[in-house]
């Protein structure tokens, strides 16, 4: 989801667990990537802002407007551990107010003529959200594969967006059919990174000493300023 801590999550995984492939077009991750001698993790990705319920549809083998169920993230799910992150709803709404990204038409709504006050209207107004369409190097839309450019949906309000995404994550954890699933709160991750990394190691069924864990102390995204 938008502003839920995915950049911090990604950096923690790359700096603490050996990965098999060099991340494409991500020098920031390549610079901190841990090499693997005996074993390594092969990461699978979906466009992180795409609807979690559409991801669940593809995981269940059903037709999806955003994902191709034949991709390895779905076809090999019996060998995949799924890690998902959500944020406290009040903190999430405040974050969207600060940096709305594709939710800007919903958050930065202008007052309508004759409207006395619309300071709180951004919380309760209906909202339609579609991210900018991303394309491959060949200029072809990748929406059918990874969720790029997927229409996120019609929502009754900003809190409804949080509810919809979180419901999708819960559905993936309960009935997505993945080998193992881990759903965490951003606040718990920030409060105790070592505890989180131990949970990830347990989900991956790998033996990693917590004394060797590395923490992220700088901004997790290039355009961010907060830790």
PDB file of C-alpha atoms in Angstrom:
ATOM      1  CA  UNK A   1       0.000   0.000   0.000  1.00  0.00           C
ATOM      2  CA  UNK A   2       1.038   3.656  -0.184  1.00  0.00           C
ATOM      3  CA  UNK A   3       3.293   4.800   2.709  1.00  0.00           C
ATOM      4  CA  UNK A   4       3.013   1.569   4.674  1.00  0.00           C
ATOM      5  CA  UNK A   5       6.737   0.921   5.157  1.00  0.00           C
ATOM      6  CA  UNK A   6       7.508  -1.282   2.151  1.00  0.00           C
ATOM      7  CA  UNK A   7      10.820   0.476   1.437  1.00  0.00           C
ATOM      8  CA  UNK A   8      12.077  -0.146   4.969  1.00  0.00           C
ATOM      9  CA  UNK A   9      10.846  -3.737   4.805  1.00  0.00           C
ATOM     10  CA  UNK A  10      12.640  -4.289   1.486  1.00  0.00           C
ATOM     11  CA  UNK A  11      15.949  -2.847   2.706  1.00  0.00           C
ATOM     12  CA  UNK A  12      15.867  -4.909   5.893  1.00  0.00           C
ATOM     13  CA  UNK A  13      15.365  -8.099   3.896  1.00  0.00           C
ATOM     14  CA  UNK A  14      18.139  -7.312   1.417  1.00  0.00           C
ATOM     15  CA  UNK A  15      20.699  -6.380   4.068  1.00  0.00           C
ATOM     16  CA  UNK A  16      19.968  -9.375   6.334  1.00  0.00           C
ATOM     17  CA  UNK A  17      19.188 -12.302   4.020  1.00  0.00           C
ATOM     18  CA  UNK A  18      21.273 -13.481   1.025  1.00  0.00           C
ATOM     19  CA  UNK A  19      19.496 -12.928  -2.277  1.00  0.00           C
ATOM     20  CA  UNK A  20      19.993 -14.856  -5.512  1.00  0.00           C
ATOM     21  CA  UNK A  21      19.598 -12.151  -8.134  1.00  0.00           C
ATOM     22  CA  UNK A  22      20.967  -8.652  -8.491  1.00  0.00           C
ATOM     23  CA  UNK A  23      18.027  -6.209  -8.303  1.00  0.00           C
ATOM     24  CA  UNK A  24      17.416  -4.567 -11.675  1.00  0.00           C
ATOM     25  CA  UNK A  25      17.734  -0.770 -11.803  1.00  0.00           C
ATOM     26  CA  UNK A  26      18.078  -0.589  -8.011  1.00  0.00           C
ATOM     27  CA  UNK A  27      21.618   0.442  -7.157  1.00  0.00           C
ATOM     28  CA  UNK A  28      20.510   1.320  -3.625  1.00  0.00           C
ATOM     29  CA  UNK A  29      19.638  -2.345  -3.018  1.00  0.00           C
ATOM     30  CA  UNK A  30      22.570  -3.755  -4.994  1.00  0.00           C
ATOM     31  CA  UNK A  31      24.946  -1.787  -2.771  1.00  0.00           C
ATOM     32  CA  UNK A  32      23.632  -3.441   0.402  1.00  0.00           C
ATOM     33  CA  UNK A  33      22.829  -6.865  -1.043  1.00  0.00           C
ATOM     34  CA  UNK A  34      24.084  -9.783   1.030  1.00  0.00           C
ATOM     35  CA  UNK A  35      25.863 -12.508  -0.985  1.00  0.00           C
ATOM     36  CA  UNK A  36      24.814 -16.117  -0.470  1.00  0.00           C
ATOM     37  CA  UNK A  37      27.307 -18.952  -0.087  1.00  0.00           C
ATOM     38  CA  UNK A  38      25.116 -21.907   0.916  1.00  0.00           C
ATOM     39  CA  UNK A  39      21.636 -20.610   0.116  1.00  0.00           C
ATOM     40  CA  UNK A  40      19.872 -17.492  -1.143  1.00  0.00           C
ATOM     41  CA  UNK A  41      16.390 -16.058  -1.476  1.00  0.00           C
ATOM     42  CA  UNK A  42      14.711 -15.443  -4.808  1.00  0.00           C
ATOM     43  CA  UNK A  43      12.393 -12.471  -4.435  1.00  0.00           C
ATOM     44  CA  UNK A  44       9.115 -12.194  -6.311  1.00  0.00           C
ATOM     45  CA  UNK A  45       7.339  -8.882  -6.688  1.00  0.00           C
ATOM     46  CA  UNK A  46       3.998  -7.443  -7.518  1.00  0.00           C
ATOM     47  CA  UNK A  47       3.508  -3.724  -8.046  1.00  0.00           C
ATOM     48  CA  UNK A  48       3.171  -2.755  -4.398  1.00  0.00           C
ATOM     49  CA  UNK A  49       0.370  -0.230  -4.906  1.00  0.00           C
ATOM     50  CA  UNK A  50      -1.879  -2.621  -6.794  1.00  0.00           C
ATOM     51  CA  UNK A  51      -5.059  -3.918  -5.094  1.00  0.00           C
ATOM     52  CA  UNK A  52      -4.402  -6.750  -2.659  1.00  0.00           C
ATOM     53  CA  UNK A  53      -7.782  -8.312  -3.470  1.00  0.00           C
ATOM     54  CA  UNK A  54      -6.742  -8.618  -7.124  1.00  0.00           C
ATOM     55  CA  UNK A  55      -3.522 -10.275  -5.973  1.00  0.00           C
ATOM     56  CA  UNK A  56      -5.632 -12.703  -3.941  1.00  0.00           C
ATOM     57  CA  UNK A  57      -7.788 -13.434  -6.999  1.00  0.00           C
ATOM     58  CA  UNK A  58      -4.707 -14.404  -8.995  1.00  0.00           C
ATOM     59  CA  UNK A  59      -3.374 -16.471  -6.082  1.00  0.00           C
ATOM     60  CA  UNK A  60      -6.639 -18.416  -6.091  1.00  0.00           C
ATOM     61  CA  UNK A  61      -6.217 -19.072  -9.817  1.00  0.00           C
ATOM     62  CA  UNK A  62      -9.080 -16.798 -10.810  1.00  0.00           C
ATOM     63  CA  UNK A  63      -9.107 -14.248 -13.608  1.00  0.00           C
ATOM     64  CA  UNK A  64      -7.537 -10.964 -12.547  1.00  0.00           C
ATOM     65  CA  UNK A  65      -7.505  -7.607 -14.300  1.00  0.00           C
ATOM     66  CA  UNK A  66      -4.138  -6.779 -12.719  1.00  0.00           C
ATOM     67  CA  UNK A  67      -2.078  -9.978 -12.512  1.00  0.00           C
ATOM     68  CA  UNK A  68      -1.241 -13.007 -14.598  1.00  0.00           C
ATOM     69  CA  UNK A  69      -1.977 -16.136 -12.488  1.00  0.00           C
ATOM     70  CA  UNK A  70       0.704 -18.003 -14.492  1.00  0.00           C
ATOM     71  CA  UNK A  71       3.493 -15.884 -12.983  1.00  0.00           C
ATOM     72  CA  UNK A  72       5.840 -17.598 -10.529  1.00  0.00           C
ATOM     73  CA  UNK A  73       4.399 -15.523  -7.635  1.00  0.00           C
ATOM     74  CA  UNK A  74       1.182 -17.509  -8.074  1.00  0.00           C
ATOM     75  CA  UNK A  75       2.072 -20.719  -9.911  1.00  0.00           C
ATOM     76  CA  UNK A  76       4.786 -21.637  -7.386  1.00  0.00           C
ATOM     77  CA  UNK A  77       3.041 -20.383  -4.266  1.00  0.00           C
ATOM     78  CA  UNK A  78       3.505 -23.719  -2.468  1.00  0.00           C
ATOM     79  CA  UNK A  79       7.211 -22.813  -2.356  1.00  0.00           C
ATOM     80  CA  UNK A  80       6.776 -19.129  -1.536  1.00  0.00           C
ATOM     81  CA  UNK A  81       6.677 -17.315   1.794  1.00  0.00           C
ATOM     82  CA  UNK A  82       4.514 -14.200   1.617  1.00  0.00           C
ATOM     83  CA  UNK A  83       5.503 -11.149   3.714  1.00  0.00           C
ATOM     84  CA  UNK A  84       2.968  -8.296   3.987  1.00  0.00           C
ATOM     85  CA  UNK A  85       2.986  -5.049   5.936  1.00  0.00           C
ATOM     86  CA  UNK A  86       0.194  -2.750   7.116  1.00  0.00           C
ATOM     87  CA  UNK A  87       0.194   0.464   9.106  1.00  0.00           C
ATOM     88  CA  UNK A  88      -1.974   1.712  11.944  1.00  0.00           C
ATOM     89  CA  UNK A  89      -4.994   3.277  10.202  1.00  0.00           C
ATOM     90  CA  UNK A  90      -4.736   6.659  11.920  1.00  0.00           C
ATOM     91  CA  UNK A  91      -1.008   6.898  11.194  1.00  0.00           C
ATOM     92  CA  UNK A  92      -1.691   5.753   7.635  1.00  0.00           C
ATOM     93  CA  UNK A  93      -4.277   8.475   7.047  1.00  0.00           C
ATOM     94  CA  UNK A  94      -1.935  11.115   8.442  1.00  0.00           C
ATOM     95  CA  UNK A  95       0.828   9.838   6.180  1.00  0.00           C
ATOM     96  CA  UNK A  96      -1.453  10.048   3.155  1.00  0.00           C
ATOM     97  CA  UNK A  97      -2.257  13.627   4.124  1.00  0.00           C
ATOM     98  CA  UNK A  98       1.474  14.426   4.122  1.00  0.00           C
ATOM     99  CA  UNK A  99       2.476  12.466   1.004  1.00  0.00           C
ATOM    100  CA  UNK A 100      -0.590  11.226  -0.905  1.00  0.00           C
ATOM    101  CA  UNK A 101       1.170  10.038  -4.085  1.00  0.00           C
ATOM    102  CA  UNK A 102      -1.595   8.694  -6.354  1.00  0.00           C
ATOM    103  CA  UNK A 103      -4.191   9.478  -3.703  1.00  0.00           C
ATOM    104  CA  UNK A 104      -3.636  13.203  -4.173  1.00  0.00           C
ATOM    105  CA  UNK A 105      -6.982  13.799  -5.962  1.00  0.00           C
ATOM    106  CA  UNK A 106      -8.662  12.353  -2.875  1.00  0.00           C
ATOM    107  CA  UNK A 107      -6.552  14.118  -0.233  1.00  0.00           C
ATOM    108  CA  UNK A 108      -6.034  17.498  -1.883  1.00  0.00           C
ATOM    109  CA  UNK A 109      -9.678  17.983  -2.795  1.00  0.00           C
ATOM    110  CA  UNK A 110     -10.666  21.573  -3.500  1.00  0.00           C
ATOM    111  CA  UNK A 111     -13.638  23.133  -1.742  1.00  0.00           C
ATOM    112  CA  UNK A 112     -16.746  23.247  -3.867  1.00  0.00           C
ATOM    113  CA  UNK A 113     -18.633  26.475  -4.485  1.00  0.00           C
ATOM    114  CA  UNK A 114     -20.974  27.264  -1.625  1.00  0.00           C
ATOM    115  CA  UNK A 115     -19.322  24.764   0.703  1.00  0.00           C
ATOM    116  CA  UNK A 116     -18.789  26.362   4.077  1.00  0.00           C
ATOM    117  CA  UNK A 117     -15.975  24.117   5.270  1.00  0.00           C
ATOM    118  CA  UNK A 118     -14.219  21.153   3.720  1.00  0.00           C
ATOM    119  CA  UNK A 119     -11.274  20.713   6.070  1.00  0.00           C
ATOM    120  CA  UNK A 120     -12.360  17.203   7.051  1.00  0.00           C
ATOM    121  CA  UNK A 121     -14.027  16.291   3.758  1.00  0.00           C
ATOM    122  CA  UNK A 122     -10.875  14.570   2.486  1.00  0.00           C
ATOM    123  CA  UNK A 123     -11.572  11.799   5.006  1.00  0.00           C
ATOM    124  CA  UNK A 124     -15.135  11.080   3.951  1.00  0.00           C
ATOM    125  CA  UNK A 125     -15.440  11.924   0.253  1.00  0.00           C
ATOM    126  CA  UNK A 126     -15.752   9.077  -2.320  1.00  0.00           C
ATOM    127  CA  UNK A 127     -12.531   8.483  -4.182  1.00  0.00           C
ATOM    128  CA  UNK A 128     -11.434   6.875  -7.469  1.00  0.00           C
ATOM    129  CA  UNK A 129      -7.792   5.874  -7.689  1.00  0.00           C
ATOM    130  CA  UNK A 130      -5.686   4.806 -10.653  1.00  0.00           C
ATOM    131  CA  UNK A 131      -1.871   4.884 -10.602  1.00  0.00           C
ATOM    132  CA  UNK A 132       0.038   6.149 -13.639  1.00  0.00           C
ATOM    133  CA  UNK A 133       0.490   3.337 -16.145  1.00  0.00           C
ATOM    134  CA  UNK A 134       3.988   1.909 -16.173  1.00  0.00           C
ATOM    135  CA  UNK A 135       5.508   0.337 -19.271  1.00  0.00           C
ATOM    136  CA  UNK A 136       8.252  -2.129 -20.039  1.00  0.00           C
ATOM    137  CA  UNK A 137      11.443  -1.238 -21.906  1.00  0.00           C
ATOM    138  CA  UNK A 138       9.719  -2.340 -25.101  1.00  0.00           C
ATOM    139  CA  UNK A 139       6.939   0.157 -24.469  1.00  0.00           C
ATOM    140  CA  UNK A 140       4.353  -2.510 -23.680  1.00  0.00           C
ATOM    141  CA  UNK A 141       2.031  -2.240 -20.700  1.00  0.00           C
ATOM    142  CA  UNK A 142       2.983  -4.631 -17.893  1.00  0.00           C
ATOM    143  CA  UNK A 143      -0.369  -4.347 -16.136  1.00  0.00           C
ATOM    144  CA  UNK A 144      -1.451  -7.914 -16.902  1.00  0.00           C
ATOM    145  CA  UNK A 145       1.630  -9.311 -15.183  1.00  0.00           C
ATOM    146  CA  UNK A 146       2.596  -7.308 -12.107  1.00  0.00           C
ATOM    147  CA  UNK A 147      -0.267  -4.906 -11.496  1.00  0.00           C
ATOM    148  CA  UNK A 148       1.420  -1.864 -13.033  1.00  0.00           C
ATOM    149  CA  UNK A 149      -1.138   0.730 -14.056  1.00  0.00           C
ATOM    150  CA  UNK A 150      -3.981  -1.264 -12.546  1.00  0.00           C
ATOM    151  CA  UNK A 151      -7.130   0.621 -11.626  1.00  0.00           C
ATOM    152  CA  UNK A 152      -7.196   0.535  -7.843  1.00  0.00           C
ATOM    153  CA  UNK A 153     -10.927   0.956  -7.473  1.00  0.00           C
ATOM    154  CA  UNK A 154     -13.833   3.135  -6.381  1.00  0.00           C
ATOM    155  CA  UNK A 155     -13.796   3.780  -2.653  1.00  0.00           C
ATOM    156  CA  UNK A 156     -16.391   5.374  -0.400  1.00  0.00           C
ATOM    157  CA  UNK A 157     -13.684   7.210   1.563  1.00  0.00           C
ATOM    158  CA  UNK A 158      -9.991   7.189   2.420  1.00  0.00           C
ATOM    159  CA  UNK A 159     -10.560   4.868   5.417  1.00  0.00           C
ATOM    160  CA  UNK A 160     -12.312   2.529   2.955  1.00  0.00           C
ATOM    161  CA  UNK A 161      -9.034   2.282   1.003  1.00  0.00           C
ATOM    162  CA  UNK A 162      -7.210   1.124   4.144  1.00  0.00           C
ATOM    163  CA  UNK A 163      -9.995  -1.354   4.892  1.00  0.00           C
ATOM    164  CA  UNK A 164      -9.946  -2.784   1.362  1.00  0.00           C
ATOM    165  CA  UNK A 165      -6.195  -3.287   1.228  1.00  0.00           C
ATOM    166  CA  UNK A 166      -6.018  -4.767   4.737  1.00  0.00           C
ATOM    167  CA  UNK A 167      -8.901  -7.156   3.996  1.00  0.00           C
ATOM    168  CA  UNK A 168      -6.997  -8.374   0.949  1.00  0.00           C
ATOM    169  CA  UNK A 169      -3.859  -9.019   3.003  1.00  0.00           C
ATOM    170  CA  UNK A 170      -5.855 -10.933   5.599  1.00  0.00           C
ATOM    171  CA  UNK A 171      -7.419 -12.985   2.817  1.00  0.00           C
ATOM    172  CA  UNK A 172      -3.989 -13.788   1.379  1.00  0.00           C
ATOM    173  CA  UNK A 173      -2.716 -14.875   4.795  1.00  0.00           C
ATOM    174  CA  UNK A 174      -5.740 -17.076   5.502  1.00  0.00           C
ATOM    175  CA  UNK A 175      -6.579 -18.626   2.142  1.00  0.00           C
ATOM    176  CA  UNK A 176      -3.995 -17.523  -0.411  1.00  0.00           C
ATOM    177  CA  UNK A 177      -2.444 -20.982  -0.398  1.00  0.00           C
ATOM    178  CA  UNK A 178       1.134 -19.846   0.115  1.00  0.00           C
ATOM    179  CA  UNK A 179       3.608 -22.080   1.902  1.00  0.00           C
ATOM    180  CA  UNK A 180       3.804 -19.592   4.757  1.00  0.00           C
ATOM    181  CA  UNK A 181       2.552 -16.052   5.323  1.00  0.00           C
ATOM    182  CA  UNK A 182       3.593 -13.234   7.622  1.00  0.00           C
ATOM    183  CA  UNK A 183       1.440 -10.137   8.137  1.00  0.00           C
ATOM    184  CA  UNK A 184       3.083  -7.456  10.286  1.00  0.00           C
ATOM    185  CA  UNK A 185       2.407  -3.916  11.452  1.00  0.00           C
ATOM    186  CA  UNK A 186       4.805  -1.166  10.434  1.00  0.00           C
ATOM    187  CA  UNK A 187       4.810   0.112  14.016  1.00  0.00           C
ATOM    188  CA  UNK A 188       5.971  -3.269  15.343  1.00  0.00           C
ATOM    189  CA  UNK A 189       8.695  -3.409  12.705  1.00  0.00           C
ATOM    190  CA  UNK A 190      10.070   0.009  13.669  1.00  0.00           C
ATOM    191  CA  UNK A 191       9.782  -0.714  17.402  1.00  0.00           C
ATOM    192  CA  UNK A 192      11.705  -4.004  17.268  1.00  0.00           C
ATOM    193  CA  UNK A 193      13.449  -4.761  13.979  1.00  0.00           C
ATOM    194  CA  UNK A 194      15.316  -7.773  15.384  1.00  0.00           C
ATOM    195  CA  UNK A 195      12.082  -9.420  16.501  1.00  0.00           C
ATOM    196  CA  UNK A 196      10.639  -8.881  13.029  1.00  0.00           C
ATOM    197  CA  UNK A 197      13.704 -10.343  11.308  1.00  0.00           C
ATOM    198  CA  UNK A 198      13.532 -13.387  13.587  1.00  0.00           C
ATOM    199  CA  UNK A 199       9.902 -13.898  12.501  1.00  0.00           C
ATOM    200  CA  UNK A 200      10.969 -13.651   8.861  1.00  0.00           C
ATOM    201  CA  UNK A 201      13.698 -16.240   9.454  1.00  0.00           C
ATOM    202  CA  UNK A 202      11.124 -18.541  11.056  1.00  0.00           C
ATOM    203  CA  UNK A 203       8.746 -18.105   8.113  1.00  0.00           C
ATOM    204  CA  UNK A 204      11.570 -18.804   5.656  1.00  0.00           C
ATOM    205  CA  UNK A 205      12.695 -21.723   7.817  1.00  0.00           C
ATOM    206  CA  UNK A 206      16.317 -20.576   7.808  1.00  0.00           C
ATOM    207  CA  UNK A 207      18.735 -20.472  10.732  1.00  0.00           C
ATOM    208  CA  UNK A 208      20.014 -16.920  11.177  1.00  0.00           C
ATOM    209  CA  UNK A 209      21.615 -15.593  14.352  1.00  0.00           C
ATOM    210  CA  UNK A 210      19.881 -12.458  15.622  1.00  0.00           C
ATOM    211  CA  UNK A 211      23.269 -11.141  16.770  1.00  0.00           C
ATOM    212  CA  UNK A 212      24.216 -10.731  13.104  1.00  0.00           C
ATOM    213  CA  UNK A 213      21.177  -8.695  12.091  1.00  0.00           C
ATOM    214  CA  UNK A 214      21.834  -5.275  10.573  1.00  0.00           C
ATOM    215  CA  UNK A 215      19.507  -2.347  11.204  1.00  0.00           C
ATOM    216  CA  UNK A 216      18.460   0.417   8.816  1.00  0.00           C
ATOM    217  CA  UNK A 217      19.386   3.801  10.277  1.00  0.00           C
ATOM    218  CA  UNK A 218      18.868   6.117   7.301  1.00  0.00           C
ATOM    219  CA  UNK A 219      15.820   7.081   5.263  1.00  0.00           C
ATOM    220  CA  UNK A 220      14.599   3.918   3.543  1.00  0.00           C
ATOM    221  CA  UNK A 221      13.608   5.664   0.307  1.00  0.00           C
ATOM    222  CA  UNK A 222      15.540   8.118  -1.791  1.00  0.00           C
ATOM    223  CA  UNK A 223      12.877  10.823  -1.661  1.00  0.00           C
ATOM    224  CA  UNK A 224      12.197  10.392   2.078  1.00  0.00           C
ATOM    225  CA  UNK A 225      13.654  12.173   5.085  1.00  0.00           C
ATOM    226  CA  UNK A 226      12.233  10.156   8.000  1.00  0.00           C
ATOM    227  CA  UNK A 227      13.672   6.869   9.202  1.00  0.00           C
TER     228      UNK A 227
END
